[in-house]
C-alpha cells in the first residue's frame, strides 16, 4: 500500500504543479517526509493523510484508493449539489464524511465542536446508510 499511496501523492502533486517543498509547506510536513511518502519508504499517519488530502484538494479515500480514481471532493460535491451537472456517487461522499468523522482530531458542525459521543453516533448512522444503500442495489 505504501507504493500505491506514494504514487497517488506524487500523481496529484504533479497534477497540481506543486513542488515537494510547496506541498510540504501546505500540509505542515518536511520535504524529506513528502519524498519518503512518494517513494513508499514511509507511511503517513491518519492526521498527515488528512492534511495531505486537503493540500491536494482530494479525500483520504482518494489517496488510499488503489484504482487511482479521484472521487469528487466535498467542495466539488457542494458545487454539484447547488447546480448538478453530472451524476454523483453519493456512496463516495458518505465514505469521505465517515473518514473525516473518525480520523479528524476535531470536527465541527455549524461552527460548534462535536463531542466524541456525537461523532460516534453520526458515524454509526452513516454506516447504517451505507449498508442500506448497498443492500438496496443488491436486491435489484
Short mmCIF file of N, CA and C in Angstrom, two decimals:
data_model
loop_
_atom_site.label_atom_id
_atom_site.label_comp_id
_atom_site.label_asym_id
_atom_site.label_seq_id
_atom_site.Cartn_x
_atom_site.Cartn_y
_atom_site.Cartn_z
N UNK A 1 0.81 -1.20 0.00
CA UNK A 1 0.00 0.00 0.00
C UNK A 1 0.85 1.26 0.00
N UNK A 2 2.06 1.18 0.62
CA UNK A 2 2.93 2.36 0.67
C UNK A 2 3.28 2.85 -0.73
N UNK A 3 3.60 1.91 -1.64
CA UNK A 3 3.97 2.29 -3.01
C UNK A 3 2.78 2.93 -3.74
N UNK A 4 1.60 2.31 -3.59
CA UNK A 4 0.41 2.83 -4.25
C UNK A 4 0.08 4.22 -3.73
N UNK A 5 0.13 4.39 -2.41
CA UNK A 5 -0.14 5.69 -1.81
C UNK A 5 0.88 6.71 -2.28
N UNK A 6 2.14 6.33 -2.30
CA UNK A 6 3.20 7.24 -2.75
C UNK A 6 3.00 7.69 -4.18
N UNK A 7 2.63 6.75 -5.03
CA UNK A 7 2.37 7.10 -6.44
C UNK A 7 1.19 8.06 -6.55
N UNK A 8 0.18 7.83 -5.72
CA UNK A 8 -1.01 8.69 -5.77
C UNK A 8 -0.66 10.11 -5.30
N UNK A 9 0.12 10.21 -4.24
CA UNK A 9 0.54 11.53 -3.75
C UNK A 9 1.34 12.25 -4.83
N UNK A 10 2.28 11.55 -5.44
CA UNK A 10 3.10 12.16 -6.49
C UNK A 10 2.23 12.57 -7.69
N UNK A 11 1.32 11.69 -8.09
CA UNK A 11 0.44 11.97 -9.22
C UNK A 11 -0.37 13.25 -8.98
N UNK A 12 -0.97 13.36 -7.82
CA UNK A 12 -1.80 14.53 -7.52
C UNK A 12 -0.94 15.78 -7.36
N UNK A 13 0.23 15.63 -6.75
CA UNK A 13 1.13 16.78 -6.58
C UNK A 13 1.52 17.34 -7.94
N UNK A 14 1.89 16.45 -8.86
CA UNK A 14 2.28 16.90 -10.20
C UNK A 14 1.09 17.45 -10.98
N UNK A 15 -0.07 16.84 -10.78
CA UNK A 15 -1.29 17.32 -11.43
C UNK A 15 -1.58 18.78 -11.04
N UNK A 16 -1.28 19.12 -9.80
CA UNK A 16 -1.49 20.49 -9.31
C UNK A 16 -0.28 21.40 -9.57
N UNK A 17 0.76 20.83 -10.17
CA UNK A 17 2.00 21.56 -10.44
C UNK A 17 2.66 22.07 -9.15
N UNK A 18 2.60 21.23 -8.10
CA UNK A 18 3.22 21.56 -6.82
C UNK A 18 4.61 20.94 -6.77
N UNK A 19 5.54 21.64 -6.17
CA UNK A 19 6.83 21.04 -5.84
C UNK A 19 6.66 20.29 -4.53
N UNK A 20 7.61 19.43 -4.23
CA UNK A 20 7.56 18.74 -2.94
C UNK A 20 7.64 19.76 -1.81
N UNK A 21 8.44 20.79 -2.00
CA UNK A 21 8.57 21.83 -0.98
C UNK A 21 7.24 22.54 -0.74
N UNK A 22 6.55 22.89 -1.83
CA UNK A 22 5.28 23.60 -1.69
C UNK A 22 4.24 22.71 -0.99
N UNK A 23 4.17 21.43 -1.38
CA UNK A 23 3.24 20.51 -0.74
C UNK A 23 3.57 20.36 0.74
N UNK A 24 4.85 20.25 1.04
CA UNK A 24 5.27 20.11 2.44
C UNK A 24 4.81 21.32 3.26
N UNK A 25 4.97 22.50 2.70
CA UNK A 25 4.54 23.72 3.40
C UNK A 25 3.03 23.75 3.60
N UNK A 26 2.30 23.31 2.57
CA UNK A 26 0.82 23.34 2.64
C UNK A 26 0.26 22.39 3.70
N UNK A 27 0.97 21.30 3.95
CA UNK A 27 0.41 20.32 4.90
C UNK A 27 1.24 20.18 6.18
N UNK A 28 2.21 21.06 6.37
CA UNK A 28 2.97 21.06 7.63
C UNK A 28 3.93 19.90 7.77
N UNK A 29 4.46 19.43 6.66
CA UNK A 29 5.43 18.34 6.67
C UNK A 29 6.78 18.84 6.18
N UNK A 30 7.77 17.98 6.23
CA UNK A 30 9.08 18.33 5.68
C UNK A 30 9.18 17.79 4.26
N UNK A 31 10.08 18.35 3.47
CA UNK A 31 10.32 17.86 2.12
C UNK A 31 10.79 16.40 2.19
N UNK A 32 11.60 16.09 3.17
CA UNK A 32 12.10 14.72 3.34
C UNK A 32 10.95 13.75 3.54
N UNK A 33 9.95 14.15 4.34
CA UNK A 33 8.80 13.28 4.59
C UNK A 33 7.99 13.08 3.31
N UNK A 34 7.74 14.17 2.58
CA UNK A 34 6.97 14.07 1.33
C UNK A 34 7.68 13.13 0.37
N UNK A 35 8.98 13.29 0.25
CA UNK A 35 9.77 12.44 -0.63
C UNK A 35 9.68 10.97 -0.19
N UNK A 36 9.77 10.72 1.11
CA UNK A 36 9.69 9.35 1.62
C UNK A 36 8.31 8.75 1.39
N UNK A 37 7.25 9.55 1.52
CA UNK A 37 5.90 9.06 1.25
C UNK A 37 5.78 8.68 -0.23
N UNK A 38 6.28 9.55 -1.10
CA UNK A 38 6.15 9.31 -2.54
C UNK A 38 6.94 8.08 -2.98
N UNK A 39 8.07 7.82 -2.35
CA UNK A 39 8.87 6.65 -2.71
C UNK A 39 8.39 5.37 -2.03
N UNK A 40 7.39 5.50 -1.14
CA UNK A 40 6.87 4.34 -0.43
C UNK A 40 7.75 3.87 0.69
N UNK A 41 8.64 4.74 1.17
CA UNK A 41 9.54 4.37 2.25
C UNK A 41 8.93 4.62 3.63
N UNK A 42 7.95 5.52 3.69
CA UNK A 42 7.26 5.82 4.94
C UNK A 42 5.77 5.89 4.68
N UNK A 43 5.00 5.63 5.73
CA UNK A 43 3.54 5.71 5.64
C UNK A 43 3.08 6.85 6.55
N UNK A 44 2.35 7.82 6.00
CA UNK A 44 1.86 8.91 6.85
C UNK A 44 0.81 8.41 7.83
N UNK A 45 0.74 9.07 9.01
CA UNK A 45 -0.30 8.70 9.97
C UNK A 45 -1.63 9.30 9.52
N UNK A 46 -2.68 9.02 10.26
CA UNK A 46 -4.04 9.44 9.86
C UNK A 46 -4.16 10.95 9.73
N UNK A 47 -3.59 11.69 10.68
CA UNK A 47 -3.68 13.15 10.62
C UNK A 47 -2.92 13.70 9.42
N UNK A 48 -1.77 13.12 9.14
CA UNK A 48 -0.98 13.57 7.99
C UNK A 48 -1.71 13.25 6.69
N UNK A 49 -2.34 12.07 6.61
CA UNK A 49 -3.12 11.72 5.43
C UNK A 49 -4.22 12.76 5.19
N UNK A 50 -4.86 13.15 6.27
CA UNK A 50 -5.92 14.15 6.13
C UNK A 50 -5.37 15.49 5.64
N UNK A 51 -4.23 15.91 6.20
CA UNK A 51 -3.63 17.18 5.76
C UNK A 51 -3.16 17.09 4.31
N UNK A 52 -2.61 15.94 3.92
CA UNK A 52 -2.20 15.75 2.52
C UNK A 52 -3.41 15.83 1.60
N UNK A 53 -4.49 15.17 1.99
CA UNK A 53 -5.70 15.19 1.17
C UNK A 53 -6.22 16.62 0.99
N UNK A 54 -6.24 17.39 2.08
CA UNK A 54 -6.68 18.78 1.98
C UNK A 54 -5.76 19.59 1.09
N UNK A 55 -4.46 19.41 1.26
CA UNK A 55 -3.48 20.16 0.47
C UNK A 55 -3.57 19.82 -1.01
N UNK A 56 -3.96 18.58 -1.31
CA UNK A 56 -4.06 18.12 -2.70
C UNK A 56 -5.49 18.22 -3.24
N UNK A 57 -6.37 18.86 -2.46
CA UNK A 57 -7.76 19.06 -2.85
C UNK A 57 -8.44 17.74 -3.24
N UNK A 58 -8.28 16.76 -2.36
CA UNK A 58 -8.89 15.45 -2.58
C UNK A 58 -9.35 14.91 -1.25
N UNK A 59 -9.63 13.62 -1.19
CA UNK A 59 -10.07 12.98 0.04
C UNK A 59 -9.06 11.91 0.45
N UNK A 60 -9.14 11.50 1.70
CA UNK A 60 -8.28 10.43 2.18
C UNK A 60 -8.56 9.15 1.38
N UNK A 61 -9.82 8.91 1.09
CA UNK A 61 -10.18 7.72 0.32
C UNK A 61 -9.50 7.74 -1.05
N UNK A 62 -9.47 8.92 -1.68
CA UNK A 62 -8.80 9.02 -2.97
C UNK A 62 -7.31 8.70 -2.85
N UNK A 63 -6.70 9.11 -1.75
CA UNK A 63 -5.28 8.85 -1.58
C UNK A 63 -4.99 7.36 -1.42
N UNK A 64 -5.86 6.66 -0.74
CA UNK A 64 -5.59 5.25 -0.47
C UNK A 64 -6.28 4.30 -1.44
N UNK A 65 -7.04 4.85 -2.41
CA UNK A 65 -7.74 4.05 -3.41
C UNK A 65 -6.73 3.49 -4.41
N UNK A 66 -6.57 2.17 -4.47
CA UNK A 66 -5.56 1.60 -5.37
C UNK A 66 -5.90 1.74 -6.86
N UNK A 67 -7.13 2.11 -7.18
CA UNK A 67 -7.52 2.24 -8.57
C UNK A 67 -7.23 3.62 -9.14
N UNK A 68 -6.68 4.54 -8.34
CA UNK A 68 -6.35 5.90 -8.77
C UNK A 68 -7.56 6.65 -9.31
N UNK A 69 -8.73 6.38 -8.77
CA UNK A 69 -9.93 7.08 -9.20
C UNK A 69 -10.13 8.27 -8.27
N UNK A 70 -10.16 9.45 -8.84
CA UNK A 70 -10.37 10.61 -8.00
C UNK A 70 -11.86 10.88 -7.89
N UNK A 71 -12.36 10.73 -6.69
CA UNK A 71 -13.77 10.98 -6.42
C UNK A 71 -13.95 12.48 -6.16
N UNK A 72 -15.17 12.96 -6.26
CA UNK A 72 -15.38 14.38 -6.02
C UNK A 72 -15.02 14.77 -4.59
N UNK A 73 -14.36 15.90 -4.44
CA UNK A 73 -14.08 16.40 -3.10
C UNK A 73 -15.37 16.96 -2.53
N UNK A 74 -15.36 17.22 -1.23
CA UNK A 74 -16.55 17.77 -0.60
C UNK A 74 -16.91 19.11 -1.24
N UNK A 75 -15.91 19.89 -1.59
CA UNK A 75 -16.14 21.18 -2.23
C UNK A 75 -16.82 20.99 -3.60
N UNK A 76 -16.35 20.01 -4.36
CA UNK A 76 -16.96 19.72 -5.65
C UNK A 76 -18.38 19.20 -5.48
N UNK A 77 -18.58 18.38 -4.44
CA UNK A 77 -19.91 17.87 -4.16
C UNK A 77 -20.88 19.01 -3.87
N UNK A 78 -20.44 19.97 -3.06
CA UNK A 78 -21.30 21.11 -2.73
C UNK A 78 -21.64 21.91 -3.99
N UNK A 79 -20.65 22.10 -4.85
CA UNK A 79 -20.90 22.84 -6.09
C UNK A 79 -21.91 22.09 -6.95
N UNK A 80 -21.79 20.76 -7.02
CA UNK A 80 -22.72 19.96 -7.81
C UNK A 80 -24.11 19.94 -7.19
N UNK A 81 -24.17 19.96 -5.86
CA UNK A 81 -25.47 19.91 -5.21
C UNK A 81 -26.24 21.20 -5.44
N UNK A 82 -25.53 22.31 -5.60
CA UNK A 82 -26.20 23.57 -5.88
C UNK A 82 -26.67 23.63 -7.33
N UNK A 83 -25.90 23.04 -8.21
CA UNK A 83 -26.24 23.02 -9.64
C UNK A 83 -25.70 21.73 -10.25
N UNK A 84 -26.41 20.62 -10.03
CA UNK A 84 -25.91 19.34 -10.53
C UNK A 84 -25.81 19.31 -12.05
N UNK A 85 -24.63 18.92 -12.53
CA UNK A 85 -24.43 18.84 -13.97
C UNK A 85 -24.10 17.43 -14.41
N UNK A 86 -23.70 16.58 -13.45
CA UNK A 86 -23.38 15.21 -13.80
C UNK A 86 -23.73 14.31 -12.62
N UNK A 87 -23.93 13.02 -12.87
CA UNK A 87 -24.30 12.11 -11.78
C UNK A 87 -23.21 12.05 -10.71
N UNK A 88 -23.62 11.85 -9.48
CA UNK A 88 -22.70 11.79 -8.36
C UNK A 88 -22.93 10.50 -7.60
N UNK A 89 -21.88 9.78 -7.30
CA UNK A 89 -21.99 8.56 -6.50
C UNK A 89 -21.97 8.97 -5.03
N UNK A 90 -23.14 9.02 -4.42
CA UNK A 90 -23.27 9.51 -3.05
C UNK A 90 -22.57 8.60 -2.06
N UNK A 91 -22.37 7.33 -2.40
CA UNK A 91 -21.63 6.40 -1.53
C UNK A 91 -20.25 6.96 -1.21
N UNK A 92 -19.61 7.56 -2.20
CA UNK A 92 -18.27 8.10 -2.01
C UNK A 92 -18.28 9.30 -1.06
N UNK A 93 -19.33 10.10 -1.13
CA UNK A 93 -19.45 11.25 -0.24
C UNK A 93 -19.66 10.78 1.20
N UNK A 94 -20.51 9.76 1.37
CA UNK A 94 -20.73 9.22 2.71
C UNK A 94 -19.45 8.62 3.28
N UNK A 95 -18.71 7.89 2.44
CA UNK A 95 -17.44 7.30 2.90
C UNK A 95 -16.46 8.39 3.30
N UNK A 96 -16.38 9.46 2.51
CA UNK A 96 -15.48 10.57 2.82
C UNK A 96 -15.87 11.23 4.14
N UNK A 97 -17.16 11.44 4.34
CA UNK A 97 -17.65 12.03 5.58
C UNK A 97 -17.30 11.13 6.76
N UNK A 98 -17.47 9.84 6.59
CA UNK A 98 -17.15 8.88 7.64
C UNK A 98 -15.67 8.93 8.00
N UNK A 99 -14.81 9.03 7.01
CA UNK A 99 -13.36 9.14 7.27
C UNK A 99 -13.07 10.39 8.09
N UNK A 100 -13.66 11.51 7.72
CA UNK A 100 -13.42 12.75 8.47
C UNK A 100 -13.95 12.65 9.90
N UNK A 101 -15.11 12.04 10.07
CA UNK A 101 -15.67 11.89 11.41
C UNK A 101 -14.79 11.04 12.31
N UNK A 102 -14.19 10.01 11.74
CA UNK A 102 -13.43 9.08 12.57
C UNK A 102 -11.95 9.45 12.71
N UNK A 103 -11.37 10.15 11.74
CA UNK A 103 -9.93 10.42 11.79
C UNK A 103 -9.55 11.84 12.18
N UNK A 104 -10.44 12.79 11.99
CA UNK A 104 -10.10 14.18 12.29
C UNK A 104 -10.00 14.39 13.79
N UNK A 105 -8.99 15.13 14.23
CA UNK A 105 -8.88 15.39 15.67
C UNK A 105 -10.03 16.25 16.18
N UNK A 106 -10.54 17.15 15.34
CA UNK A 106 -11.68 17.99 15.71
C UNK A 106 -12.65 18.04 14.54
N UNK A 107 -13.94 17.92 14.84
CA UNK A 107 -14.97 18.02 13.82
C UNK A 107 -16.00 19.04 14.29
N UNK A 108 -16.36 19.95 13.40
CA UNK A 108 -17.31 20.99 13.73
C UNK A 108 -18.59 20.79 12.95
N UNK A 109 -19.70 21.20 13.55
CA UNK A 109 -21.00 21.18 12.90
C UNK A 109 -21.66 22.52 13.16
N UNK A 110 -21.90 23.25 12.08
CA UNK A 110 -22.49 24.58 12.18
C UNK A 110 -21.66 25.48 13.11
N UNK A 111 -20.33 25.33 13.02
CA UNK A 111 -19.43 26.18 13.78
C UNK A 111 -19.17 25.74 15.21
N UNK A 112 -19.75 24.62 15.63
CA UNK A 112 -19.56 24.14 17.00
C UNK A 112 -18.84 22.80 17.01
N UNK A 113 -17.92 22.66 17.94
CA UNK A 113 -17.14 21.43 18.08
C UNK A 113 -18.04 20.29 18.53
N UNK A 114 -17.95 19.16 17.82
CA UNK A 114 -18.74 17.98 18.18
C UNK A 114 -18.01 17.16 19.23
N UNK A 115 -18.76 16.60 20.17
CA UNK A 115 -18.18 15.70 21.15
C UNK A 115 -17.92 14.35 20.48
N UNK A 116 -17.08 13.55 21.10
CA UNK A 116 -16.78 12.22 20.55
C UNK A 116 -18.03 11.37 20.51
N UNK A 117 -18.91 11.52 21.51
CA UNK A 117 -20.15 10.75 21.55
C UNK A 117 -21.03 11.07 20.34
N UNK A 118 -21.15 12.34 20.01
CA UNK A 118 -21.96 12.75 18.86
C UNK A 118 -21.32 12.25 17.57
N UNK A 119 -19.99 12.38 17.48
CA UNK A 119 -19.28 11.90 16.28
C UNK A 119 -19.51 10.41 16.10
N UNK A 120 -19.42 9.64 17.19
CA UNK A 120 -19.64 8.19 17.11
C UNK A 120 -21.06 7.88 16.65
N UNK A 121 -22.03 8.62 17.16
CA UNK A 121 -23.43 8.41 16.77
C UNK A 121 -23.62 8.74 15.28
N UNK A 122 -23.02 9.83 14.82
CA UNK A 122 -23.11 10.19 13.41
C UNK A 122 -22.44 9.13 12.53
N UNK A 123 -21.29 8.65 12.97
CA UNK A 123 -20.57 7.62 12.20
C UNK A 123 -21.42 6.35 12.10
N UNK A 124 -22.08 5.98 13.18
CA UNK A 124 -22.96 4.80 13.17
C UNK A 124 -24.10 5.00 12.17
N UNK A 125 -24.68 6.19 12.17
CA UNK A 125 -25.78 6.49 11.24
C UNK A 125 -25.30 6.43 9.79
N UNK A 126 -24.12 6.96 9.53
CA UNK A 126 -23.59 6.93 8.16
C UNK A 126 -23.30 5.49 7.74
N UNK A 127 -22.74 4.70 8.65
CA UNK A 127 -22.50 3.27 8.35
C UNK A 127 -23.81 2.56 8.01
N UNK A 128 -24.86 2.87 8.77
CA UNK A 128 -26.17 2.26 8.50
C UNK A 128 -26.69 2.69 7.13
N UNK A 129 -26.52 3.95 6.80
CA UNK A 129 -26.97 4.45 5.49
C UNK A 129 -26.20 3.75 4.37
N UNK A 130 -24.89 3.57 4.56
CA UNK A 130 -24.09 2.87 3.55
C UNK A 130 -24.57 1.43 3.38
N UNK A 131 -24.83 0.75 4.49
CA UNK A 131 -25.30 -0.64 4.42
C UNK A 131 -26.65 -0.73 3.73
N UNK A 132 -27.56 0.19 4.07
CA UNK A 132 -28.88 0.20 3.42
C UNK A 132 -28.76 0.44 1.93
N UNK A 133 -27.89 1.37 1.54
CA UNK A 133 -27.69 1.64 0.13
C UNK A 133 -27.16 0.43 -0.60
N UNK A 134 -26.16 -0.24 0.00
CA UNK A 134 -25.59 -1.44 -0.64
C UNK A 134 -26.62 -2.56 -0.74
N UNK A 135 -27.43 -2.73 0.32
CA UNK A 135 -28.48 -3.77 0.29
C UNK A 135 -29.52 -3.46 -0.77
N UNK A 136 -29.82 -2.18 -0.96
CA UNK A 136 -30.87 -1.82 -1.93
C UNK A 136 -30.42 -2.11 -3.36
N UNK A 137 -29.11 -1.96 -3.64
CA UNK A 137 -28.65 -2.23 -5.00
C UNK A 137 -28.42 -3.72 -5.23
N UNK A 138 -28.18 -4.46 -4.14
CA UNK A 138 -28.01 -5.91 -4.28
C UNK A 138 -29.34 -6.60 -4.56
N UNK A 139 -30.43 -6.01 -4.10
CA UNK A 139 -31.73 -6.65 -4.27
C UNK A 139 -32.38 -6.31 -5.60
N UNK A 140 -31.76 -5.41 -6.38
CA UNK A 140 -32.36 -5.05 -7.67
C UNK A 140 -31.80 -5.88 -8.79
#
